[in-house]
mmCIF file of N, CA and C in Angstrom:
data_model
loop_
_atom_site.group_PDB
_atom_site.id
_atom_site.type_symbol
_atom_site.label_atom_id
_atom_site.label_comp_id
_atom_site.label_asym_id
_atom_site.label_seq_id
_atom_site.Cartn_x
_atom_site.Cartn_y
_atom_site.Cartn_z
ATOM 1 N N VAL Y 114 10.375 2.580 -27.242
ATOM 2 C CA VAL Y 114 10.309 3.998 -27.443
ATOM 3 C C VAL Y 114 11.695 4.614 -27.237
ATOM 4 N N VAL Y 115 12.695 3.802 -27.183
ATOM 5 C CA VAL Y 115 14.047 4.300 -26.968
ATOM 6 C C VAL Y 115 14.546 5.004 -28.216
ATOM 7 N N GLY Y 116 15.072 6.200 -28.045
ATOM 8 C CA GLY Y 116 15.655 6.934 -29.153
ATOM 9 C C GLY Y 116 14.678 7.758 -29.973
ATOM 10 N N ILE Y 117 13.404 7.672 -29.673
ATOM 11 C CA ILE Y 117 12.406 8.421 -30.433
ATOM 12 C C ILE Y 117 11.962 9.613 -29.582
ATOM 13 N N ALA Y 118 11.829 10.765 -30.232
ATOM 14 C CA ALA Y 118 11.384 11.961 -29.509
ATOM 15 C C ALA Y 118 9.962 11.754 -29.013
ATOM 16 N N ARG Y 119 9.759 11.903 -27.725
ATOM 17 C CA ARG Y 119 8.445 11.660 -27.137
ATOM 18 C C ARG Y 119 7.606 12.924 -27.052
ATOM 19 N N HIS Y 120 8.217 14.061 -27.265
ATOM 20 C CA HIS Y 120 7.505 15.324 -27.112
ATOM 21 C C HIS Y 120 6.267 15.390 -28.007
ATOM 22 N N PHE Y 121 6.380 14.905 -29.240
ATOM 23 C CA PHE Y 121 5.249 14.921 -30.167
ATOM 24 C C PHE Y 121 4.080 14.118 -29.601
ATOM 25 N N GLY Y 122 4.358 12.935 -29.090
ATOM 26 C CA GLY Y 122 3.303 12.091 -28.530
ATOM 27 C C GLY Y 122 2.674 12.690 -27.291
ATOM 28 N N GLN Y 123 3.492 13.349 -26.477
ATOM 29 C CA GLN Y 123 2.970 13.996 -25.278
ATOM 30 C C GLN Y 123 1.983 15.095 -25.646
ATOM 31 N N ILE Y 124 2.335 15.882 -26.637
ATOM 32 C CA ILE Y 124 1.458 16.976 -27.064
ATOM 33 C C ILE Y 124 0.168 16.417 -27.660
ATOM 34 N N GLU Y 125 0.254 15.350 -28.428
ATOM 35 C CA GLU Y 125 -0.956 14.736 -28.998
ATOM 36 C C GLU Y 125 -1.869 14.205 -27.893
ATOM 37 N N CYS Y 126 -1.295 13.640 -26.843
ATOM 38 C CA CYS Y 126 -2.109 13.177 -25.714
ATOM 39 C C CYS Y 126 -2.786 14.347 -25.020
ATOM 40 N N LEU Y 127 -2.083 15.464 -24.911
ATOM 41 C CA LEU Y 127 -2.674 16.641 -24.280
ATOM 42 C C LEU Y 127 -3.820 17.215 -25.103
ATOM 43 N N LYS Y 128 -3.779 17.007 -26.411
ATOM 44 C CA LYS Y 128 -4.870 17.498 -27.259
ATOM 45 C C LYS Y 128 -6.186 16.783 -26.964
ATOM 46 N N LEU Y 129 -6.117 15.591 -26.396
ATOM 47 C CA LEU Y 129 -7.326 14.844 -26.049
ATOM 48 C C LEU Y 129 -7.997 15.380 -24.788
ATOM 49 N N VAL Y 130 -7.397 16.373 -24.151
ATOM 50 C CA VAL Y 130 -7.938 16.937 -22.920
ATOM 51 C C VAL Y 130 -9.345 17.467 -23.114
ATOM 52 N N ALA Y 131 -9.595 18.113 -24.215
ATOM 53 C CA ALA Y 131 -10.891 18.764 -24.437
ATOM 54 C C ALA Y 131 -12.013 17.772 -24.723
ATOM 55 N N SER Y 132 -11.683 16.567 -25.044
ATOM 56 C CA SER Y 132 -12.709 15.595 -25.409
ATOM 57 C C SER Y 132 -13.461 15.079 -24.178
ATOM 58 N N PRO Y 133 -14.782 15.068 -24.228
ATOM 59 C CA PRO Y 133 -15.556 14.538 -23.116
ATOM 60 C C PRO Y 133 -15.725 13.006 -23.183
ATOM 61 N N ARG Y 134 -15.277 12.401 -24.274
ATOM 62 C CA ARG Y 134 -15.480 10.955 -24.465
ATOM 63 C C ARG Y 134 -14.587 10.146 -23.525
ATOM 64 N N PHE Y 135 -15.153 9.103 -22.954
ATOM 65 C CA PHE Y 135 -14.427 8.241 -22.016
ATOM 66 C C PHE Y 135 -13.219 7.591 -22.676
ATOM 67 N N THR Y 136 -13.392 7.105 -23.899
ATOM 68 C CA THR Y 136 -12.282 6.434 -24.573
ATOM 69 C C THR Y 136 -11.118 7.392 -24.832
ATOM 70 N N ASP Y 137 -11.431 8.630 -25.162
ATOM 71 C CA ASP Y 137 -10.363 9.620 -25.362
ATOM 72 C C ASP Y 137 -9.620 9.906 -24.062
ATOM 73 N N LYS Y 138 -10.359 9.965 -22.963
ATOM 74 C CA LYS Y 138 -9.715 10.185 -21.672
ATOM 75 C C LYS Y 138 -8.814 9.003 -21.314
ATOM 76 N N CYS Y 139 -9.281 7.789 -21.588
ATOM 77 C CA CYS Y 139 -8.451 6.607 -21.316
ATOM 78 C C CYS Y 139 -7.170 6.646 -22.135
ATOM 79 N N LEU Y 140 -7.309 6.945 -23.419
ATOM 80 C CA LEU Y 140 -6.128 7.036 -24.280
ATOM 81 C C LEU Y 140 -5.180 8.131 -23.822
ATOM 82 N N ARG Y 141 -5.740 9.255 -23.417
ATOM 83 C CA ARG Y 141 -4.908 10.358 -22.942
ATOM 84 C C ARG Y 141 -4.084 9.929 -21.748
ATOM 85 N N TYR Y 142 -4.725 9.338 -20.761
ATOM 86 C CA TYR Y 142 -3.997 8.965 -19.551
ATOM 87 C C TYR Y 142 -3.002 7.837 -19.792
ATOM 88 N N LEU Y 143 -3.367 6.869 -20.597
ATOM 89 C CA LEU Y 143 -2.412 5.801 -20.911
ATOM 90 C C LEU Y 143 -1.215 6.348 -21.683
ATOM 91 N N GLY Y 144 -1.482 7.225 -22.640
ATOM 92 C CA GLY Y 144 -0.395 7.834 -23.408
ATOM 93 C C GLY Y 144 0.514 8.680 -22.546
ATOM 94 N N ILE Y 145 -0.068 9.442 -21.650
ATOM 95 C CA ILE Y 145 0.736 10.288 -20.768
ATOM 96 C C ILE Y 145 1.606 9.428 -19.857
ATOM 97 N N MET Y 146 1.045 8.343 -19.342
ATOM 98 C CA MET Y 146 1.846 7.471 -18.480
ATOM 99 C C MET Y 146 3.013 6.850 -19.230
ATOM 100 N N LEU Y 147 2.760 6.440 -20.479
ATOM 101 C CA LEU Y 147 3.809 5.780 -21.254
ATOM 102 C C LEU Y 147 4.846 6.746 -21.801
ATOM 103 N N LEU Y 148 4.425 7.937 -22.166
ATOM 104 C CA LEU Y 148 5.314 8.860 -22.860
ATOM 105 C C LEU Y 148 5.917 9.937 -21.971
ATOM 106 N N SER Y 149 5.486 10.016 -20.729
ATOM 107 C CA SER Y 149 5.970 11.118 -19.904
ATOM 108 C C SER Y 149 7.406 10.886 -19.462
ATOM 109 N N ASP Y 150 8.091 11.976 -19.367
ATOM 110 C CA ASP Y 150 9.408 11.992 -18.770
ATOM 111 C C ASP Y 150 9.382 13.127 -17.755
ATOM 112 N N LYS Y 151 10.476 13.481 -17.247
ATOM 113 C CA LYS Y 151 10.487 14.532 -16.232
ATOM 114 C C LYS Y 151 10.586 15.927 -16.847
ATOM 115 N N ASN Y 152 10.079 16.085 -18.070
ATOM 116 C CA ASN Y 152 10.035 17.386 -18.732
ATOM 117 C C ASN Y 152 9.023 18.259 -17.996
ATOM 118 N N GLN Y 153 9.510 19.224 -17.264
ATOM 119 C CA GLN Y 153 8.667 20.036 -16.396
ATOM 120 C C GLN Y 153 7.603 20.805 -17.169
ATOM 121 N N ASP Y 154 7.903 21.221 -18.404
ATOM 122 C CA ASP Y 154 6.921 21.978 -19.184
ATOM 123 C C ASP Y 154 5.678 21.147 -19.457
ATOM 124 N N VAL Y 155 5.859 19.911 -19.846
ATOM 125 C CA VAL Y 155 4.717 19.043 -20.143
ATOM 126 C C VAL Y 155 3.973 18.688 -18.857
ATOM 127 N N LEU Y 156 4.697 18.432 -17.778
ATOM 128 C CA LEU Y 156 4.039 18.112 -16.508
ATOM 129 C C LEU Y 156 3.185 19.280 -16.020
ATOM 130 N N THR Y 157 3.637 20.488 -16.260
ATOM 131 C CA THR Y 157 2.855 21.660 -15.881
ATOM 132 C C THR Y 157 1.555 21.715 -16.673
ATOM 133 N N LEU Y 158 1.615 21.366 -17.959
ATOM 134 C CA LEU Y 158 0.407 21.364 -18.791
ATOM 135 C C LEU Y 158 -0.567 20.259 -18.383
ATOM 136 N N ILE Y 159 -0.066 19.202 -17.808
ATOM 137 C CA ILE Y 159 -0.904 18.066 -17.418
ATOM 138 C C ILE Y 159 -1.626 18.329 -16.096
ATOM 139 N N THR Y 160 -1.096 19.199 -15.269
ATOM 140 C CA THR Y 160 -1.634 19.402 -13.916
ATOM 141 C C THR Y 160 -3.098 19.844 -13.920
ATOM 142 N N ASN Y 161 -3.472 20.820 -14.722
ATOM 143 C CA ASN Y 161 -4.857 21.295 -14.721
ATOM 144 C C ASN Y 161 -5.861 20.253 -15.192
ATOM 145 N N PRO Y 162 -5.596 19.519 -16.292
ATOM 146 C CA PRO Y 162 -6.546 18.459 -16.657
ATOM 147 C C PRO Y 162 -6.681 17.386 -15.575
ATOM 148 N N LEU Y 163 -5.584 17.063 -14.890
ATOM 149 C CA LEU Y 163 -5.671 16.101 -13.793
ATOM 150 C C LEU Y 163 -6.575 16.635 -12.688
ATOM 151 N N LYS Y 164 -6.409 17.897 -12.368
ATOM 152 C CA LYS Y 164 -7.224 18.523 -11.318
ATOM 153 C C LYS Y 164 -8.696 18.530 -11.711
ATOM 154 N N ASN Y 165 -8.987 18.837 -12.967
ATOM 155 C CA ASN Y 165 -10.378 18.858 -13.431
ATOM 156 C C ASN Y 165 -11.020 17.481 -13.372
ATOM 157 N N ASP Y 166 -10.277 16.456 -13.754
ATOM 158 C CA ASP Y 166 -10.855 15.110 -13.769
ATOM 159 C C ASP Y 166 -10.987 14.497 -12.381
ATOM 160 N N MET Y 167 -10.381 15.098 -11.376
ATOM 161 C CA MET Y 167 -10.589 14.615 -10.006
ATOM 162 C C MET Y 167 -12.030 14.824 -9.567
ATOM 163 N N ASN Y 168 -12.711 15.758 -10.204
ATOM 164 C CA ASN Y 168 -14.108 16.044 -9.873
ATOM 165 C C ASN Y 168 -15.078 15.466 -10.891
ATOM 166 N N HIS Y 169 -14.608 14.572 -11.737
ATOM 167 C CA HIS Y 169 -15.456 13.979 -12.776
ATOM 168 C C HIS Y 169 -16.503 13.073 -12.136
ATOM 169 N N SER Y 170 -17.660 12.985 -12.760
ATOM 170 C CA SER Y 170 -18.747 12.163 -12.218
ATOM 171 C C SER Y 170 -18.508 10.667 -12.417
ATOM 172 N N ASN Y 171 -17.687 10.296 -13.386
ATOM 173 C CA ASN Y 171 -17.402 8.888 -13.658
ATOM 174 C C ASN Y 171 -16.225 8.436 -12.806
ATOM 175 N N MET Y 172 -16.455 7.461 -11.942
ATOM 176 C CA MET Y 172 -15.400 7.014 -11.033
ATOM 177 C C MET Y 172 -14.235 6.359 -11.770
ATOM 178 N N TYR Y 173 -14.470 5.840 -12.978
ATOM 179 C CA TYR Y 173 -13.385 5.229 -13.741
ATOM 180 C C TYR Y 173 -12.431 6.287 -14.296
ATOM 181 N N VAL Y 174 -12.977 7.436 -14.675
ATOM 182 C CA VAL Y 174 -12.130 8.555 -15.118
ATOM 183 C C VAL Y 174 -11.272 9.031 -13.950
ATOM 184 N N VAL Y 175 -11.880 9.121 -12.772
ATOM 185 C CA VAL Y 175 -11.133 9.528 -11.583
ATOM 186 C C VAL Y 175 -10.040 8.499 -11.283
ATOM 187 N N GLY Y 176 -10.363 7.223 -11.453
ATOM 188 C CA GLY Y 176 -9.370 6.168 -11.229
ATOM 189 C C GLY Y 176 -8.201 6.252 -12.192
ATOM 190 N N PHE Y 177 -8.488 6.481 -13.484
ATOM 191 C CA PHE Y 177 -7.420 6.670 -14.463
ATOM 192 C C PHE Y 177 -6.563 7.879 -14.101
ATOM 193 N N GLU Y 178 -7.223 8.934 -13.681
ATOM 194 C CA GLU Y 178 -6.508 10.155 -13.315
ATOM 195 C C GLU Y 178 -5.574 9.892 -12.138
ATOM 196 N N LEU Y 179 -6.058 9.212 -11.105
ATOM 197 C CA LEU Y 179 -5.225 8.934 -9.936
ATOM 198 C C LEU Y 179 -4.062 8.006 -10.276
ATOM 199 N N CYS Y 180 -4.308 7.035 -11.122
ATOM 200 C CA CYS Y 180 -3.242 6.130 -11.562
ATOM 201 C C CYS Y 180 -2.166 6.893 -12.330
ATOM 202 N N THR Y 181 -2.595 7.773 -13.215
ATOM 203 C CA THR Y 181 -1.650 8.587 -13.972
ATOM 204 C C THR Y 181 -0.858 9.482 -13.027
ATOM 205 N N PHE Y 182 -1.553 10.107 -12.100
ATOM 206 C CA PHE Y 182 -0.883 10.975 -11.135
ATOM 207 C C PHE Y 182 0.174 10.197 -10.352
ATOM 208 N N ALA Y 183 -0.173 8.999 -9.908
ATOM 209 C CA ALA Y 183 0.768 8.190 -9.128
ATOM 210 C C ALA Y 183 2.007 7.822 -9.935
ATOM 211 N N ASN Y 184 1.858 7.678 -11.245
ATOM 212 C CA ASN Y 184 2.987 7.286 -12.090
ATOM 213 C C ASN Y 184 3.886 8.441 -12.512
ATOM 214 N N ILE Y 185 3.335 9.643 -12.608
ATOM 215 C CA ILE Y 185 4.131 10.741 -13.177
ATOM 216 C C ILE Y 185 4.333 11.914 -12.230
ATOM 217 N N ALA Y 186 3.811 11.839 -11.028
ATOM 218 C CA ALA Y 186 3.802 13.007 -10.143
ATOM 219 C C ALA Y 186 5.195 13.531 -9.836
ATOM 220 N N SER Y 187 5.280 14.833 -9.880
ATOM 221 C CA SER Y 187 6.496 15.510 -9.446
ATOM 222 C C SER Y 187 6.181 16.201 -8.119
ATOM 223 N N GLU Y 188 7.187 16.729 -7.493
ATOM 224 C CA GLU Y 188 6.987 17.415 -6.225
ATOM 225 C C GLU Y 188 6.043 18.608 -6.379
ATOM 226 N N GLU Y 189 6.186 19.334 -7.487
ATOM 227 C CA GLU Y 189 5.339 20.494 -7.724
ATOM 228 C C GLU Y 189 3.882 20.088 -7.949
ATOM 229 N N MET Y 190 3.680 18.997 -8.701
ATOM 230 C CA MET Y 190 2.317 18.524 -8.935
ATOM 231 C C MET Y 190 1.665 18.098 -7.624
ATOM 232 N N LEU Y 191 2.439 17.449 -6.784
ATOM 233 C CA LEU Y 191 1.897 17.008 -5.499
ATOM 234 C C LEU Y 191 1.470 18.202 -4.656
ATOM 235 N N ARG Y 192 2.276 19.234 -4.654
ATOM 236 C CA ARG Y 192 1.910 20.444 -3.915
ATOM 237 C C ARG Y 192 0.625 21.051 -4.458
ATOM 238 N N ASP Y 193 0.485 21.072 -5.787
ATOM 239 C CA ASP Y 193 -0.690 21.688 -6.411
ATOM 240 C C ASP Y 193 -1.965 20.880 -6.208
ATOM 241 N N LEU Y 194 -1.848 19.573 -6.135
ATOM 242 C CA LEU Y 194 -3.033 18.710 -6.116
ATOM 243 C C LEU Y 194 -3.294 18.026 -4.780
ATOM 244 N N ALA Y 195 -2.513 18.312 -3.773
ATOM 245 C CA ALA Y 195 -2.638 17.615 -2.484
ATOM 246 C C ALA Y 195 -4.024 17.773 -1.869
ATOM 247 N N ASN Y 196 -4.593 18.966 -1.904
ATOM 248 C CA ASN Y 196 -5.917 19.182 -1.301
ATOM 249 C C ASN Y 196 -6.996 18.382 -2.005
ATOM 250 N N GLU Y 197 -6.950 18.336 -3.334
ATOM 251 C CA GLU Y 197 -7.959 17.581 -4.087
ATOM 252 C C GLU Y 197 -7.836 16.079 -3.822
ATOM 253 N N ILE Y 198 -6.615 15.591 -3.728
ATOM 254 C CA ILE Y 198 -6.418 14.165 -3.455
ATOM 255 C C ILE Y 198 -6.912 13.824 -2.057
ATOM 256 N N GLU Y 199 -6.661 14.699 -1.115
ATOM 257 C CA GLU Y 199 -7.155 14.472 0.246
ATOM 258 C C GLU Y 199 -8.684 14.419 0.271
ATOM 259 N N LYS Y 200 -9.332 15.301 -0.508
ATOM 260 C CA LYS Y 200 -10.806 15.281 -0.587
ATOM 261 C C LYS Y 200 -11.295 13.964 -1.179
ATOM 262 N N LEU Y 201 -10.578 13.460 -2.196
ATOM 263 C CA LEU Y 201 -10.976 12.182 -2.793
ATOM 264 C C LEU Y 201 -10.828 11.036 -1.805
ATOM 265 N N LEU Y 202 -9.791 11.057 -1.014
ATOM 266 C CA LEU Y 202 -9.584 9.989 -0.025
ATOM 267 C C LEU Y 202 -10.664 10.006 1.063
ATOM 268 N N ASP Y 203 -11.170 11.184 1.376
ATOM 269 C CA ASP Y 203 -12.228 11.303 2.371
ATOM 270 C C ASP Y 203 -13.609 11.025 1.786
ATOM 271 N N SER Y 204 -13.722 11.013 0.461
ATOM 272 C CA SER Y 204 -15.003 10.828 -0.214
ATOM 273 C C SER Y 204 -15.454 9.372 -0.128
ATOM 274 N N SER Y 205 -16.744 9.159 -0.063
ATOM 275 C CA SER Y 205 -17.279 7.796 -0.031
ATOM 276 C C SER Y 205 -17.493 7.235 -1.434
ATOM 277 N N ASN Y 206 -17.342 8.075 -2.466
ATOM 278 C CA ASN Y 206 -17.604 7.649 -3.834
ATOM 279 C C ASN Y 206 -16.392 6.992 -4.489
ATOM 280 N N THR Y 207 -15.202 7.173 -3.950
ATOM 281 C CA THR Y 207 -14.010 6.623 -4.597
ATOM 282 C C THR Y 207 -13.467 5.435 -3.886
#
């Protein structure tokens, strides 16, 4: 992916946010992990979908979300999502 603009791919991955399908969520998180850079604008757009999926009923979606968060987290994202992550760590379901 060297030399290719990643912004287009990042936006396409964000478009999968609205999809309730498990496969779309998997593709979204894998794409975000592979295509993300430290572009603060895109990371800001990713924060809310990550927060929403922390409360998902499917533990695999939550796992993908946490893996993505661990790979791309910025200081600002950590501040925004710290309480939700702490709740997940205290939960018996994860």
